[in-house]
Short mmCIF file of C-alpha atoms and ligand atoms in Angstrom, two decimals:
data_model
loop_
_atom_site.label_atom_id
_atom_site.label_comp_id
_atom_site.label_asym_id
_atom_site.label_seq_id
_atom_site.Cartn_x
_atom_site.Cartn_y
_atom_site.Cartn_z
CA MET H 29 0.00 0.00 0.00
CA ALA H 30 1.21 3.49 -0.73
CA PHE H 31 1.08 5.55 2.43
CA LYS H 32 0.14 9.19 2.17
CA GLU H 33 3.34 11.22 2.34
CA LEU H 34 3.53 13.08 5.60
CA VAL H 35 6.37 14.72 7.51
CA PHE H 36 6.64 14.55 11.30
CA SER H 37 9.38 15.77 13.58
CA GLY H 38 9.86 16.94 17.14
CA VAL H 39 12.13 19.10 19.26
CA GLN H 40 12.51 18.87 23.03
CA PRO H 41 11.78 21.99 25.08
CA THR H 42 14.78 21.63 27.34
CA GLY H 43 16.17 25.16 27.04
CA ASN H 44 18.80 26.73 24.83
CA LEU H 45 17.81 25.86 21.30
CA HIS H 46 21.12 26.00 19.47
CA LEU H 47 22.67 26.10 16.04
CA GLY H 48 22.72 22.27 15.88
CA ASN H 49 18.95 22.11 16.35
CA TYR H 50 18.51 24.90 13.84
CA LEU H 51 20.79 23.68 11.03
CA GLY H 52 20.39 19.95 11.67
CA ALA H 53 16.62 19.99 11.94
CA ILE H 54 14.58 23.21 11.89
CA VAL H 55 15.98 24.56 8.61
CA ASN H 56 14.95 21.28 6.97
CA PHE H 57 11.51 21.47 8.61
CA VAL H 58 11.04 24.80 6.83
CA LYS H 59 12.21 23.48 3.46
CA LEU H 60 9.95 20.41 3.52
CA GLN H 61 6.81 22.54 3.88
CA SER H 62 6.61 23.26 0.17
CA ARG H 63 6.58 19.56 -0.77
CA TYR H 64 4.71 17.80 2.02
CA GLU H 65 2.09 18.20 4.68
CA CYS H 66 4.07 18.67 7.87
CA ILE H 67 3.47 18.16 11.58
CA TYR H 68 5.98 19.72 13.96
CA CYS H 69 5.80 18.92 17.63
CA VAL H 70 7.24 20.36 20.82
CA VAL H 71 7.90 17.10 22.64
CA ASP H 72 7.25 18.15 26.23
CA MET H 73 6.61 14.60 27.43
CA HIS H 74 10.06 13.62 26.22
CA ALA H 75 11.52 16.58 28.11
CA ILE H 76 10.35 15.29 31.51
CA THR H 77 12.33 12.06 31.14
CA VAL H 78 14.94 14.11 32.96
CA TRP H 79 14.04 16.66 35.65
CA GLN H 80 12.58 19.93 34.35
CA GLU H 81 11.69 22.87 36.56
CA PRO H 82 7.96 23.32 35.77
CA ALA H 83 8.07 27.10 35.24
CA GLU H 84 11.13 26.74 32.98
CA LEU H 85 9.49 23.93 31.04
CA ARG H 86 6.43 26.06 30.33
CA LYS H 87 8.68 28.84 29.04
CA SER H 88 10.74 26.46 26.91
CA ILE H 89 7.66 24.92 25.29
CA ARG H 90 6.56 28.37 24.12
CA GLU H 91 10.10 29.20 23.06
CA VAL H 92 10.41 26.15 20.79
CA ALA H 93 7.01 26.87 19.24
CA ALA H 94 8.14 30.48 18.71
CA ALA H 95 11.40 29.27 17.13
CA PHE H 96 9.50 27.09 14.67
CA ILE H 97 7.40 30.04 13.55
CA ALA H 98 10.30 32.54 13.58
CA ALA H 99 12.31 30.16 11.38
CA GLY H 100 9.52 30.16 8.80
CA ILE H 101 7.14 27.32 9.63
CA ASP H 102 3.58 28.25 8.76
CA PRO H 103 1.35 27.02 11.60
CA LYS H 104 -1.81 27.55 9.57
CA ALA H 105 -0.80 25.58 6.50
CA HIS H 106 0.87 22.90 8.64
CA ILE H 107 0.54 21.74 12.25
CA VAL H 108 2.55 23.05 15.21
CA PHE H 109 1.60 21.69 18.62
CA ASN H 110 2.87 20.31 21.91
CA GLN H 111 2.86 16.59 22.56
CA SER H 112 1.11 16.58 25.95
CA GLN H 113 -2.06 18.07 24.43
CA VAL H 114 -2.50 14.96 22.28
CA PRO H 115 -2.87 12.01 24.68
CA GLU H 116 -2.82 9.49 21.82
CA HIS H 117 1.01 9.77 21.79
CA ALA H 118 1.21 8.27 25.28
CA GLU H 119 -1.49 5.75 24.49
CA LEU H 120 0.30 4.40 21.43
CA ALA H 121 3.63 4.50 23.29
CA TRP H 122 2.20 2.03 25.80
CA VAL H 123 1.21 -0.35 23.03
CA PHE H 124 4.72 0.03 21.60
CA ASN H 125 6.25 -0.67 25.03
CA CYS H 126 4.62 -4.05 24.65
CA VAL H 127 5.90 -4.51 21.07
CA ALA H 128 9.51 -3.34 21.53
CA ARG H 129 11.95 -5.80 23.11
CA LEU H 130 14.24 -5.07 26.04
CA GLY H 131 17.18 -6.11 23.89
CA TRP H 132 16.36 -3.37 21.38
CA MET H 133 16.17 -0.73 24.09
CA ASN H 134 19.43 -1.88 25.60
CA ARG H 135 21.23 -1.00 22.38
CA MET H 136 20.18 2.67 22.41
CA THR H 137 23.34 4.74 22.68
CA GLN H 138 21.49 7.92 23.65
CA PHE H 139 20.11 6.26 26.79
CA LYS H 140 23.60 5.12 27.73
CA GLU H 141 24.96 8.65 27.21
CA LYS H 142 22.14 10.37 29.07
CA ALA H 143 21.89 7.91 31.94
CA GLY H 144 25.67 7.99 32.34
CA LYS H 145 27.26 6.01 35.14
CA ASP H 146 24.27 6.30 37.45
CA ARG H 147 22.04 4.09 35.31
CA GLU H 148 20.08 2.72 38.26
CA ASN H 149 18.91 6.21 39.05
CA ALA H 150 17.71 7.09 35.53
CA SER H 151 13.94 7.39 35.08
CA LEU H 152 11.98 4.58 33.51
CA GLY H 153 10.74 7.23 31.07
CA LEU H 154 14.28 7.90 29.85
CA TYR H 155 14.67 4.22 29.08
CA ALA H 156 11.33 4.01 27.25
CA TYR H 157 11.97 7.33 25.46
CA PRO H 158 12.49 5.81 21.97
CA SER H 159 9.18 3.98 22.21
CA LEU H 160 7.37 7.31 22.75
CA MET H 161 9.34 8.74 19.83
CA ALA H 162 8.13 5.89 17.62
CA ALA H 163 4.58 6.63 18.78
CA ASP H 164 4.98 10.34 17.91
CA ILE H 165 5.81 9.43 14.34
CA LEU H 166 3.53 6.46 13.82
CA VAL H 167 0.41 7.88 15.46
CA TYR H 168 0.26 10.00 12.26
CA ARG H 169 1.60 7.14 10.13
CA ALA H 170 4.22 9.67 8.98
CA THR H 171 6.53 8.68 6.12
CA HIS H 172 9.35 11.26 6.41
CA VAL H 173 11.19 12.39 9.53
CA PRO H 174 13.71 15.25 9.28
CA ILE H 175 16.32 14.86 12.05
CA GLY H 176 19.98 15.37 12.82
CA GLU H 177 22.43 12.47 12.66
CA ASP H 178 22.14 11.78 16.41
CA GLN H 179 18.51 10.62 16.10
CA LYS H 180 19.20 8.04 13.40
CA GLN H 181 19.26 5.08 15.77
CA HIS H 182 15.89 6.07 17.23
CA LEU H 183 14.46 6.14 13.71
CA GLU H 184 15.78 2.65 13.06
CA LEU H 185 14.05 1.49 16.22
CA THR H 186 10.84 3.16 15.02
CA ARG H 187 11.03 1.09 11.86
CA ASP H 188 11.67 -2.09 13.86
CA ILE H 189 8.61 -1.39 16.01
CA ALA H 190 6.46 -0.65 12.93
CA GLN H 191 7.61 -3.86 11.29
CA LYS H 192 7.03 -6.03 14.35
CA PHE H 193 3.58 -4.54 14.89
CA ASN H 194 2.70 -5.17 11.24
CA ASN H 195 3.96 -8.77 11.49
CA ASP H 196 2.48 -9.62 14.89
CA PHE H 197 -0.98 -8.36 13.94
CA LYS H 198 -0.94 -9.17 10.23
CA ALA H 199 -4.25 -11.08 10.26
CA GLN H 200 -6.06 -8.43 12.35
CA ILE H 201 -4.66 -5.64 10.18
CA GLU H 202 -6.09 -7.35 7.12
CA THR H 203 -9.43 -7.91 8.86
CA ALA H 204 -9.49 -4.20 9.74
CA GLY H 205 -9.43 -3.49 6.00
CA PHE H 206 -5.74 -2.88 5.33
CA ALA H 207 -5.53 -5.37 2.53
CA ASP H 208 -1.78 -5.87 2.30
CA GLY H 209 -1.27 -6.26 6.06
CA LEU H 210 0.63 -3.01 6.36
CA PHE H 211 -0.69 -0.68 8.99
CA PHE H 212 2.38 1.36 9.91
CA PRO H 213 4.77 2.76 7.29
CA MET H 214 8.54 2.36 7.45
CA ALA H 215 9.23 6.02 8.23
CA GLU H 216 12.30 7.35 6.47
CA PRO H 217 14.84 9.60 8.14
CA VAL H 218 15.58 12.80 6.25
CA ILE H 219 19.13 13.72 7.24
CA THR H 220 20.38 16.28 4.75
CA GLY H 221 22.60 19.31 4.30
CA PRO H 222 26.15 20.11 5.38
CA ALA H 223 25.24 20.34 9.10
CA THR H 224 23.62 17.06 10.11
CA ARG H 225 25.98 16.88 13.07
CA VAL H 226 27.08 20.29 14.32
CA MET H 227 29.94 19.97 16.77
CA SER H 228 30.86 21.95 19.89
CA LEU H 229 32.77 25.19 19.23
CA ARG H 230 35.16 24.24 22.04
CA ASP H 231 35.85 20.67 20.94
CA GLY H 232 35.26 19.51 17.39
CA THR H 233 34.93 15.89 18.47
CA LYS H 234 31.90 16.54 20.72
CA LYS H 235 28.36 17.21 19.52
CA MET H 236 26.98 20.71 20.07
CA SER H 237 24.48 20.13 22.84
CA LYS H 238 22.03 21.91 25.14
CA SER H 239 23.53 20.18 28.12
CA ASP H 240 27.17 21.23 27.63
CA PRO H 241 28.07 23.27 30.75
CA SER H 242 30.04 25.77 28.64
CA ASP H 243 27.82 28.28 26.86
CA TYR H 244 30.81 29.00 24.59
CA SER H 245 30.41 25.50 23.15
CA ARG H 246 27.26 26.49 21.29
CA ILE H 247 25.49 29.35 19.55
CA ASN H 248 21.99 29.68 20.94
CA LEU H 249 19.18 30.90 18.73
CA ALA H 250 18.44 33.54 21.35
CA ASP H 251 22.04 34.91 21.34
CA ASP H 252 22.46 38.54 20.29
CA ALA H 253 24.94 39.70 17.64
CA ASP H 254 27.74 40.46 20.12
CA THR H 255 27.44 37.08 21.79
CA ILE H 256 27.49 35.29 18.44
CA ALA H 257 30.61 37.24 17.44
CA GLN H 258 32.36 36.50 20.74
CA LYS H 259 31.62 32.80 20.53
CA ILE H 260 32.87 32.46 16.95
CA LYS H 261 36.00 34.49 17.76
CA LYS H 262 36.75 32.18 20.68
CA ALA H 263 35.88 28.99 18.76
CA LYS H 264 38.70 26.46 18.80
CA THR H 265 40.73 26.13 15.58
CA ASP H 266 44.06 24.62 14.62
CA PRO H 267 47.23 26.40 13.50
CA GLU H 268 47.07 25.45 9.80
CA PRO H 269 45.41 27.65 7.16
CA LEU H 270 42.13 26.36 5.71
CA PRO H 271 42.63 23.68 3.05
CA SER H 272 41.55 24.31 -0.54
CA GLU H 273 39.81 20.98 -0.92
CA GLU H 274 37.33 19.10 1.22
CA LYS H 275 39.58 16.10 1.80
CA GLY H 276 42.01 18.45 3.55
CA LEU H 277 39.44 18.75 6.36
CA GLU H 278 39.98 15.14 7.39
CA GLY H 279 41.50 14.90 10.86
CA ARG H 280 40.74 18.58 11.45
CA PRO H 281 37.40 18.41 13.32
CA GLU H 282 37.21 22.09 14.29
CA ALA H 283 37.93 23.33 10.76
CA ASP H 284 35.52 20.80 9.35
CA ASN H 285 32.80 21.96 11.75
CA LEU H 286 33.19 25.68 11.04
CA VAL H 287 33.23 25.11 7.30
CA GLY H 288 30.10 22.94 7.59
CA ILE H 289 28.35 25.63 9.63
CA TYR H 290 29.29 28.29 7.07
CA ALA H 291 28.05 26.13 4.19
CA ALA H 292 24.77 25.39 5.94
CA LEU H 293 24.12 29.03 6.79
CA ALA H 294 25.04 30.17 3.28
CA GLY H 295 23.02 27.42 1.60
CA SER H 296 26.17 26.25 -0.21
CA THR H 297 28.56 23.30 0.18
CA PRO H 298 31.88 22.83 2.02
CA ALA H 299 33.61 22.59 -1.38
CA GLN H 300 32.23 25.99 -2.39
CA VAL H 301 33.25 27.52 0.95
CA LEU H 302 36.79 26.19 0.57
CA SER H 303 37.08 27.42 -2.98
CA GLU H 304 36.56 30.90 -1.54
CA TYR H 305 38.43 30.71 1.78
CA GLY H 306 40.89 27.82 1.24
CA GLY H 307 44.54 28.78 1.78
CA GLY H 308 43.52 31.75 3.95
CA GLN H 309 43.87 32.26 7.69
CA PHE H 310 41.16 31.35 10.17
CA SER H 311 40.85 34.95 11.29
CA THR H 312 39.61 36.06 7.85
CA PHE H 313 37.24 33.13 7.62
CA LYS H 314 35.94 33.68 11.15
CA GLY H 315 35.20 37.33 10.33
CA ALA H 316 33.11 36.23 7.35
CA LEU H 317 31.40 33.54 9.44
CA ILE H 318 30.48 36.10 12.11
CA ASP H 319 28.88 38.38 9.50
CA LEU H 320 26.99 35.49 7.95
CA ALA H 321 25.82 34.03 11.28
CA VAL H 322 24.63 37.39 12.58
CA ASP H 323 22.89 38.10 9.29
CA LYS H 324 21.08 34.74 9.20
CA LEU H 325 20.43 34.06 12.89
CA GLY H 326 19.88 37.60 14.21
CA PRO H 327 16.39 38.07 12.68
CA VAL H 328 15.30 34.53 13.70
CA GLY H 329 16.42 35.07 17.30
CA ALA H 330 14.76 38.49 17.49
CA GLU H 331 11.47 37.19 16.10
CA MET H 332 11.62 34.18 18.41
CA LYS H 333 11.99 36.46 21.43
CA ARG H 334 9.15 38.69 20.26
CA LEU H 335 6.81 35.73 19.73
CA THR H 336 7.80 34.02 22.99
CA SER H 337 6.58 37.04 24.92
CA ASP H 338 3.20 36.90 23.15
CA VAL H 339 1.89 34.06 25.28
CA THR H 340 -1.71 34.35 24.07
CA TYR H 341 -0.66 34.02 20.46
CA ILE H 342 1.67 31.05 21.03
CA ASP H 343 -0.81 29.22 23.27
CA GLY H 344 -3.48 29.77 20.62
CA ILE H 345 -1.25 28.23 17.93
CA LEU H 346 -0.51 25.23 20.16
CA ALA H 347 -4.17 24.70 21.05
CA ASP H 348 -5.26 24.93 17.42
CA GLY H 349 -2.43 22.64 16.25
CA SER H 350 -3.17 20.14 19.00
CA ALA H 351 -6.86 19.93 18.06
CA ARG H 352 -5.94 19.27 14.42
CA ALA H 353 -3.25 16.76 15.37
CA ARG H 354 -5.63 14.98 17.72
CA ALA H 355 -8.20 14.49 15.00
CA LEU H 356 -5.56 12.56 13.00
CA ALA H 357 -4.06 10.68 15.94
CA SER H 358 -7.39 9.50 17.32
CA GLU H 359 -8.23 7.95 13.97
CA THR H 360 -5.02 5.86 14.11
CA MET H 361 -5.70 4.85 17.71
CA ARG H 362 -9.22 3.73 16.84
CA HIS H 363 -7.70 1.24 14.37
CA VAL H 364 -4.88 0.25 16.73
CA LYS H 365 -7.33 -0.63 19.51
CA GLN H 366 -9.36 -2.75 17.15
CA ILE H 367 -6.27 -4.47 15.74
CA VAL H 368 -4.82 -5.24 19.18
CA GLY H 369 -8.12 -6.62 20.45
CA PHE H 370 -9.33 -3.97 22.88
CA VAL H 371 -13.08 -3.56 23.37
CA GLY H 372 -14.63 -0.17 22.70
CA PRO H 373 -16.61 1.85 20.19
P1 TYM C 407 16.41 17.16 20.28
O1 TYM C 407 15.39 18.00 20.93
O2 TYM C 407 17.60 16.74 21.06
O3 TYM C 407 16.94 17.88 18.98
C1 TYM C 407 16.05 18.39 18.01
C2 TYM C 407 16.63 18.16 16.63
O4 TYM C 407 17.90 18.77 16.52
C3 TYM C 407 18.84 17.82 16.05
N1 TYM C 407 20.15 18.11 16.65
C4 TYM C 407 21.26 18.30 15.95
N2 TYM C 407 21.50 18.29 14.62
C5 TYM C 407 22.77 18.54 14.23
N3 TYM C 407 23.78 18.80 15.10
C6 TYM C 407 23.60 18.81 16.43
N4 TYM C 407 24.60 19.08 17.26
C7 TYM C 407 22.28 18.55 16.91
N5 TYM C 407 21.74 18.49 18.16
C8 TYM C 407 20.44 18.22 17.98
C9 TYM C 407 18.31 16.47 16.50
O5 TYM C 407 18.83 15.41 15.72
C10 TYM C 407 16.83 16.65 16.33
O6 TYM C 407 16.44 16.39 15.00
N6 TYM C 407 14.34 12.61 20.28
C11 TYM C 407 14.36 13.90 19.63
C12 TYM C 407 13.02 14.59 19.65
C13 TYM C 407 11.87 13.77 19.15
C14 TYM C 407 11.61 13.46 17.79
C15 TYM C 407 10.41 12.72 17.79
C16 TYM C 407 12.26 13.75 16.59
C17 TYM C 407 10.89 13.22 19.89
N7 TYM C 407 10.00 12.59 19.09
C18 TYM C 407 9.85 12.23 16.63
C19 TYM C 407 11.70 13.26 15.40
C20 TYM C 407 10.51 12.51 15.43
C21 TYM C 407 15.37 14.79 20.34
O7 TYM C 407 15.69 14.59 21.47
O8 TYM C 407 15.73 15.87 19.62
#
């Protein structure tokens, strides 16, 4: 069966949206709008898998929604909402908890990283996190999922869950009227552009992350022009001039990262960036990167701040998006309940 093409993705409201989130994910969310119907979600239930101060969480949810809109997502033509307003996500996640195997969960590298050494003290929610992520995507039977490189393993798990559900319930799926026994699609990751894995500005071997204690490791979407300039000036580099060809970036993680960031912001490629700046000193290149970053990110950050303070507007968008999302999700859950063997209308 051909599934209707539909894009779904989510971002956690855990503070400090950064350049990695923007270039790795949000920029692609914006691009996909012209080709597909899109659903973009502020995944607040994922956020509470680690402790969130309630007042901060509320602020961050609105901030991520504001960032989506400031970046160019149209909440009228598409859907922007927060996960907790659509209870079908949690409902399907429970079903998936009973489909996914412990062995699959045990392989998830993100859980290992986030739980760290004190694994016994991690929440059960953090462990089951990928099952909720699969539910986010599959409750809309979405076919395309724009994400950064770090979410690839979770997408593979989503496909495993979809496949096992389809296999386990093949007969019931056919009885429910899905002739070829396929209820859930094999959602495809969309990982594109020169910045699918933006690295820390302080250490080119570490991912740029919200949880890095050093604010100099990342550029936040809310940073003003001076802060952006300071952070790029202080960004770690190596003593060699920039290479003229892309293969010269091998073994030079910081140079590779800055060139990738430039290419992503300029909408070009690393090869094009090097054809212009290759052979030159980092200081010249950094100056150009500062101008470009301020030019591209400044207006997004300013609009995000403006929208975040308009609580009525943002809450209205989220309520409207949630109602539209729920209409779709409840339809899927109606079938799932029938397929699994629950009794109800
Ligand atoms: P989150 O909130 O950590 O990140 C949001 C998006 O930003 C991408 N990203 C990066 N891309 C490039 N370089 C980086 N340094 C970088 N850091 C983050 C992430 O890959 C992601 O696309 N589990 C997800 C949220 C989620 C989700 C979903 C995504 C929940 N349900 C369903 C897609 C579909 C997460 O924690 O993303």
